[in-house]
Short mmCIF file of C-alpha atoms in Angstrom, two decimals:
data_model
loop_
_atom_site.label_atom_id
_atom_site.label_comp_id
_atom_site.label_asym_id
_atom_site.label_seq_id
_atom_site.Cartn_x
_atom_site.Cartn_y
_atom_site.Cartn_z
CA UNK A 124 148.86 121.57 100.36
CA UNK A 125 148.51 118.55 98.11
CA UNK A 126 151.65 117.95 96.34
CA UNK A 127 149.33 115.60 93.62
CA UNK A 128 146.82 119.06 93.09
CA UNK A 129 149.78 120.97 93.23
CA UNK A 130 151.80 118.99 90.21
CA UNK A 131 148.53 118.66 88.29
CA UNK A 132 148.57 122.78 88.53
CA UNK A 133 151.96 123.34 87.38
CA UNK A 134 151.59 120.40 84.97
CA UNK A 135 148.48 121.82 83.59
CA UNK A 136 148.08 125.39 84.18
CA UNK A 137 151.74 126.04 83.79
CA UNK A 138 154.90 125.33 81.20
CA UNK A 139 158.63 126.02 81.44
CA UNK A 140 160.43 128.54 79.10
CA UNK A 141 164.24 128.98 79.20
CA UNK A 142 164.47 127.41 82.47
CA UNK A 143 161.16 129.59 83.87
CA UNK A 144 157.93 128.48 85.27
CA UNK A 145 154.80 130.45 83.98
CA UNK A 146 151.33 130.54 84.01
CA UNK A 147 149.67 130.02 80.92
CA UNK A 148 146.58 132.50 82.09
CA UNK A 149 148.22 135.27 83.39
CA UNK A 150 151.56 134.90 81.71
CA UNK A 151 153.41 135.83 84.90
CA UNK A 152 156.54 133.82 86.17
CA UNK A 153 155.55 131.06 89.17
CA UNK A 154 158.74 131.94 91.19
CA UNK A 155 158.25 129.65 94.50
CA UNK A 156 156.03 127.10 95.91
CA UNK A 157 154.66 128.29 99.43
CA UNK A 158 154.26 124.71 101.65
CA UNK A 159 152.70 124.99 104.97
CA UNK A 160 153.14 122.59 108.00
CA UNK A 161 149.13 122.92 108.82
CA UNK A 162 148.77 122.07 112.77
CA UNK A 163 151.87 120.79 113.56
CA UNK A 164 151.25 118.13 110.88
CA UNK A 165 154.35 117.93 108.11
CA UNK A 166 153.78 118.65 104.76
CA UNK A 167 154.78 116.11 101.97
CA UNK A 168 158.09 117.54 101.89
CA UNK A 169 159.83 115.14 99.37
CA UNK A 170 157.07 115.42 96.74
CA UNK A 171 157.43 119.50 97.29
CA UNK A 172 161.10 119.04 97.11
CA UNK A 173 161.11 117.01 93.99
CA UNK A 174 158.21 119.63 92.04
CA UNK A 175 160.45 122.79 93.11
CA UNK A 176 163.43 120.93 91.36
CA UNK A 177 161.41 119.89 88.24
CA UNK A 178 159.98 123.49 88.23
CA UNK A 179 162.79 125.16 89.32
CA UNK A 180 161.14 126.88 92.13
CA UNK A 181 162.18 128.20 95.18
CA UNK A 182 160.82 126.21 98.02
CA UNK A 183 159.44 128.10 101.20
CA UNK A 184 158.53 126.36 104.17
CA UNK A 185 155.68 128.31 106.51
CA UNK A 186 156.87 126.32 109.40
CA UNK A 187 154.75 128.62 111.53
CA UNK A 188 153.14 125.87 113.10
CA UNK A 189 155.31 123.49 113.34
CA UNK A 190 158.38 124.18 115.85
CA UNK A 191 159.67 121.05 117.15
CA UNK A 192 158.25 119.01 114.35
CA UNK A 193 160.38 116.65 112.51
CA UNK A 194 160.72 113.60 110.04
CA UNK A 195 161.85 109.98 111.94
CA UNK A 196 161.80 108.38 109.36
CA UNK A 197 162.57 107.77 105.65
CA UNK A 198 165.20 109.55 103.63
CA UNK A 199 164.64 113.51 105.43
CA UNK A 200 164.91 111.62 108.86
CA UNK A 201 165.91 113.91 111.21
CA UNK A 202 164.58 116.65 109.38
CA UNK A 203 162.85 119.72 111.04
CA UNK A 204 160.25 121.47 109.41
CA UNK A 205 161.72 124.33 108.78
CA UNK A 206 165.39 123.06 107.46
CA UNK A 207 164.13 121.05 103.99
CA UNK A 208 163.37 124.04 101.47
CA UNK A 209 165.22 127.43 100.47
CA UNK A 210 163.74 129.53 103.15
CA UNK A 211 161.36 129.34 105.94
CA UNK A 212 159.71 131.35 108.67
CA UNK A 213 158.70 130.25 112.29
CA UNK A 214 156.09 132.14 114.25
CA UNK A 215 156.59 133.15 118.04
CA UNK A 216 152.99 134.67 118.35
CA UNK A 217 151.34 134.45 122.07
CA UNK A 218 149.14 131.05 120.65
CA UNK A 219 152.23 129.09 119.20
CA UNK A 220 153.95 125.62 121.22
CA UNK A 221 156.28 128.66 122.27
CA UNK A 222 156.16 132.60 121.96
CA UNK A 223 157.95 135.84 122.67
CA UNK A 224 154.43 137.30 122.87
CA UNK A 225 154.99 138.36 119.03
CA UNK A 226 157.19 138.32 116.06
CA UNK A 227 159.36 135.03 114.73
CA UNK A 228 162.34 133.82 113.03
CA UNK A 229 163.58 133.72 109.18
CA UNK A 230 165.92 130.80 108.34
CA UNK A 231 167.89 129.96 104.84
CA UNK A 232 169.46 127.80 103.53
CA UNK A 233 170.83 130.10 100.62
CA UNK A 234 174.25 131.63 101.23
CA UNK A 235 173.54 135.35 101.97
CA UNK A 236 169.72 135.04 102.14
CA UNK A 237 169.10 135.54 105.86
CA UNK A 238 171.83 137.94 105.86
CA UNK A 239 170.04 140.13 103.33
CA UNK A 240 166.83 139.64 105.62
CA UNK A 241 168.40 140.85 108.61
CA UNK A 242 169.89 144.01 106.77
CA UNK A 243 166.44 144.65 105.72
CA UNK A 244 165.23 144.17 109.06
CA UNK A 245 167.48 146.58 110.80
CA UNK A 246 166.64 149.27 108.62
CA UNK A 247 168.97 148.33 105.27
CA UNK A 248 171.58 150.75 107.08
CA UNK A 249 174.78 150.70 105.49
CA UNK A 250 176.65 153.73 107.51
CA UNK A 251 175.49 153.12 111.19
CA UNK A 252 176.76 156.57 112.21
CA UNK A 253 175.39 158.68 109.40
CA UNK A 254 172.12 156.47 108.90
CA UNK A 255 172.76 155.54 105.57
CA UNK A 256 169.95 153.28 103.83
CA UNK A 257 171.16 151.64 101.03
CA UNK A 258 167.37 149.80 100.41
CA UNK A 259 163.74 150.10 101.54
CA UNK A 260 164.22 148.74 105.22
CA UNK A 261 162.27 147.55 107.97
CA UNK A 262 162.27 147.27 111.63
CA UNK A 263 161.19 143.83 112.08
CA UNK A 264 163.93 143.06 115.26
CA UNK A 265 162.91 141.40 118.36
CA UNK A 266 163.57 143.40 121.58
CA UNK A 267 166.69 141.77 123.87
CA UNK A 268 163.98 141.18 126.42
CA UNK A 269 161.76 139.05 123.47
CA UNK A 270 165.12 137.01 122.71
CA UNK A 271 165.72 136.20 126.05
CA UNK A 272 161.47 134.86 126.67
CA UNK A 273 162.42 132.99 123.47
CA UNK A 274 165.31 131.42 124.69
CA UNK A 275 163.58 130.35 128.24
CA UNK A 276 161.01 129.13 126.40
CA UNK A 277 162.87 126.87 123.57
CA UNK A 278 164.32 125.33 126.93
CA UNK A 279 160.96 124.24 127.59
CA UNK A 280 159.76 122.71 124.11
CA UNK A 281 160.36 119.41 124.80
CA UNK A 282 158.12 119.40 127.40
CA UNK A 283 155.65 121.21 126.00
CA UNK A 284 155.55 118.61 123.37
CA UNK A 285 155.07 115.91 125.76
CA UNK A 286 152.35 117.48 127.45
CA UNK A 287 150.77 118.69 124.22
CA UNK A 288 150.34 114.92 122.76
CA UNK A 289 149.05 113.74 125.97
CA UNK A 290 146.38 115.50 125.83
CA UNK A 291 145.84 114.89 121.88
CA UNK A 292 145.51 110.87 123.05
CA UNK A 293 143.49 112.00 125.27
CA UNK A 294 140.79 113.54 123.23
CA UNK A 295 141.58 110.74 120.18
CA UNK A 296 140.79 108.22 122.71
CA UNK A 297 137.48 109.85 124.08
CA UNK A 298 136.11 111.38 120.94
CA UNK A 299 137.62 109.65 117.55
CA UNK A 300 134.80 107.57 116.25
CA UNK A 301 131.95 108.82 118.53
CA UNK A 302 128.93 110.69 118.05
CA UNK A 303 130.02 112.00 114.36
CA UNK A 304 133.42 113.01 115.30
CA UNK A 305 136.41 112.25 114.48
CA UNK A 306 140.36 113.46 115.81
CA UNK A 307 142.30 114.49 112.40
CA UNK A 308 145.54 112.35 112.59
CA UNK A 309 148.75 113.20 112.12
CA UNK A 310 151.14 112.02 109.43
CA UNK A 311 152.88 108.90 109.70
CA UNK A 312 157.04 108.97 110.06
CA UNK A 313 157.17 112.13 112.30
CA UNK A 314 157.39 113.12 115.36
CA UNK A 315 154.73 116.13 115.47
CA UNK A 316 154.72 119.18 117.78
CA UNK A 317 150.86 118.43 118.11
CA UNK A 318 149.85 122.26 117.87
CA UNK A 319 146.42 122.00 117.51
CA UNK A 320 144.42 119.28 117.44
CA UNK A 321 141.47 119.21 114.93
CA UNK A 322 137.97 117.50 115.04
CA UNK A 323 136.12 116.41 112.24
CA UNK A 324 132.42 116.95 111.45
CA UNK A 325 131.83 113.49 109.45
CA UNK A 326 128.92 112.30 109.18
CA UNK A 327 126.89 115.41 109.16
CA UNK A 328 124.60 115.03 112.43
CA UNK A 329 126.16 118.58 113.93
CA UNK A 330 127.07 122.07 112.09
CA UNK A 331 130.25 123.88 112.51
CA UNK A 332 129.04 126.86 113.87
CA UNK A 333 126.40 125.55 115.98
CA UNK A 334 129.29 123.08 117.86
CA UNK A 335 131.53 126.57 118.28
CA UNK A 336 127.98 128.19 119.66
CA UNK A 337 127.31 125.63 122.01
CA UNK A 338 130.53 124.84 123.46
CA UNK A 339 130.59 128.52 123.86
CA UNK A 340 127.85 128.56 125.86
CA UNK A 341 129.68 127.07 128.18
CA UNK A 342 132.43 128.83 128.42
CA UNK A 343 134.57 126.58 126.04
CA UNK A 344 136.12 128.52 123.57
CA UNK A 345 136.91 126.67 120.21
CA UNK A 346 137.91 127.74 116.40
CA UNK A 347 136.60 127.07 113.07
CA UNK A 348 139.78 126.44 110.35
CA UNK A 349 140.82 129.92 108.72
CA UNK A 350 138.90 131.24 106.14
CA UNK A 351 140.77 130.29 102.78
CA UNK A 352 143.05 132.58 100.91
CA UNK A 353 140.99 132.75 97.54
CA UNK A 354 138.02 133.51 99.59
CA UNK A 355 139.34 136.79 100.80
CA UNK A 356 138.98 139.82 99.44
CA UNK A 357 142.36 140.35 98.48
CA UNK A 358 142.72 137.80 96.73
CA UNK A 359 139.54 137.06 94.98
CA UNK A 360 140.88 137.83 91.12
CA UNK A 361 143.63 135.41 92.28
CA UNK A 362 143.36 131.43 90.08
CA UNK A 363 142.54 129.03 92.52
CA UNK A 364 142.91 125.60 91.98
CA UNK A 365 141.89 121.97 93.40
CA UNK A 366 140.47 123.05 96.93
CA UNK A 367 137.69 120.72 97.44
CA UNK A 368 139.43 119.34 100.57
CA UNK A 369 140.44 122.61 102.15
CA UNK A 370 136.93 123.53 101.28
CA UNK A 371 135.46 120.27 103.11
CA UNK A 372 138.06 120.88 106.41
CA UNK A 373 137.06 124.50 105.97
CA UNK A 374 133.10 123.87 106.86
CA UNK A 375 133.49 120.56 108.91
CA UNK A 376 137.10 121.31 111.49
CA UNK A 377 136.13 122.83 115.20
CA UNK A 378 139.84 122.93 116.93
CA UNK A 379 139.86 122.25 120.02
CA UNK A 380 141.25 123.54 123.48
CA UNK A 381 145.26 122.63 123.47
CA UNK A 382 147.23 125.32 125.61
CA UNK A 383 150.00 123.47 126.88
CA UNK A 384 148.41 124.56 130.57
CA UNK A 385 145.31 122.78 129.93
CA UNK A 386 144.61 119.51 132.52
CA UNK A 387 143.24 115.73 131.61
CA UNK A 388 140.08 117.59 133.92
CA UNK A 389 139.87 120.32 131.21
CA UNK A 390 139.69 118.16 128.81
CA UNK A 391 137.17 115.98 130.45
CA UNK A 392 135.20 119.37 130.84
CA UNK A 393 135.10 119.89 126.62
CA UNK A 394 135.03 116.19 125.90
CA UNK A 395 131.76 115.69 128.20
CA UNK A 396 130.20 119.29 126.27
CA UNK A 397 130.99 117.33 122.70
CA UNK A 398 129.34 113.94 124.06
CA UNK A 399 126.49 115.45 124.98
CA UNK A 400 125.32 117.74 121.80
#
């Protein structure tokens, strides 16, 4: 998210009564400001905090992405992504730095907030004997055996990491700048968990989909960027507001290979398919 689009929205689009956001189309409240940590990158999280304040919303951090990611420095040095806003979720899903094969984790900084979450997540039970439900409740609990795959795998993060931003020098240094591509950087002041790593369509000599078609060919699998929210179905009576970037990464990002047990000779196997279309 751009924290500039984002204050021209609020600042435009929005105005404050008795201490509440709302929008001046729909009339509804603006409650909370969802910031995501896109590929491992960090979001702009003191111009988020600062708009949340001046808007008094509640800041969530989808820090799905982004486990192991953190600030080194400036004034959040130090600071996961994950840790900076009211609440934030973390994804364990089988293609995340680490995984538990599915589910994730809530975290809060707001006294009682994650322990209202896990009361709705074990079923809002208030009498565990006579299955009392004092709320709608879910089952959203990891199994013990999930928990402990977690665990063993948190152990191994760091290393992950490591091997994860070897191999996105690797592909900067054989691709960024050549043959109309170009390796999406990372923010400067953090240390990032270097998810995915993202190549750029610049100068218009290939086409999205043909790249994914090719490279699929032979037998290298890559992804276009997700399809964006106000495009889907759901959400198409939705405002949407200063996307022309997200609309540019949208048609012009292939991401590449980046399991954490891919090989410098993998990579030389996708880097050689790029150089040669």
């Amino acid at each position: 998210m751009d924290p500039a689009a984002a204050e021209e929205f609020l600042a435009s689009r929005c105005e404050m009564r008795g201490g509440v956001c709302y929008n001046k189309t729909s009339g509804a409240p603006v409650r909370a400001i969802v910031v995501v940590h896109v590929f491992g990158n960090m979001a702009d999280m003191p111009a988020f905090l600062a708009l949340a304040a001046k808007y008094h919303l509640i800041l969530i951090e989808d820090a799905t992405e982004a486990v192991g990611t953190y600030y080194t420095e400036g004034p959040l040095k130090g600071k996961m992504a994950g840790t900076m806003g009211d609440v934030a979720a973390y994804s364990f899903n089988g293609n995340k730095i680490i995984t538990t094969g599915a589910g994730g984790m809530l975290v809060s900084n707001r006294p009682g907030w994650a322990e209202h979450a896990k009361y709705l997540s074990t079923q809002a039970k208030d009498d565990l004997l006579q299955f009392v439900h004092g709320e709608v409740g879910y089952n959203y609990r990891l199994t013990n055996v999930q928990a402990a795959m977690g665990l063993a795998q948190l152990e191994q993060l760091e290393g992950f990491i490591a091997h994860k931003t070897e191999l996105y020098e690797y592909y900067r240094s054989h691709l960024d700048g050549k043959n109309g591509y170009r390796i999406l950087p990372f923010r400067a002041g953090i240390r990032s968990n270097h998810w995915f790593y993202s190549l750029y369509l610049e100068d218009g000599r290939h086409v999205r989909d043909d790249v994914i078609a090719k490279l699929a060919g032979q037998k290298i699998q890559t992804r276009p960027v997700w399809a964006l929210i106000n495009e889907q179905k759901p959400y198409l009576h939705n405002e949407a507001f200063g996307l022309a970037k997200a609309q540019d990464y949208r048609a012009k990002i292939v991401n590449l290979p980046c399991s954490t047990n891919l090989t410098l000779q993998d990579a030389d196997r996708v880097i050689a398919a790029l150089l040669a279309l």
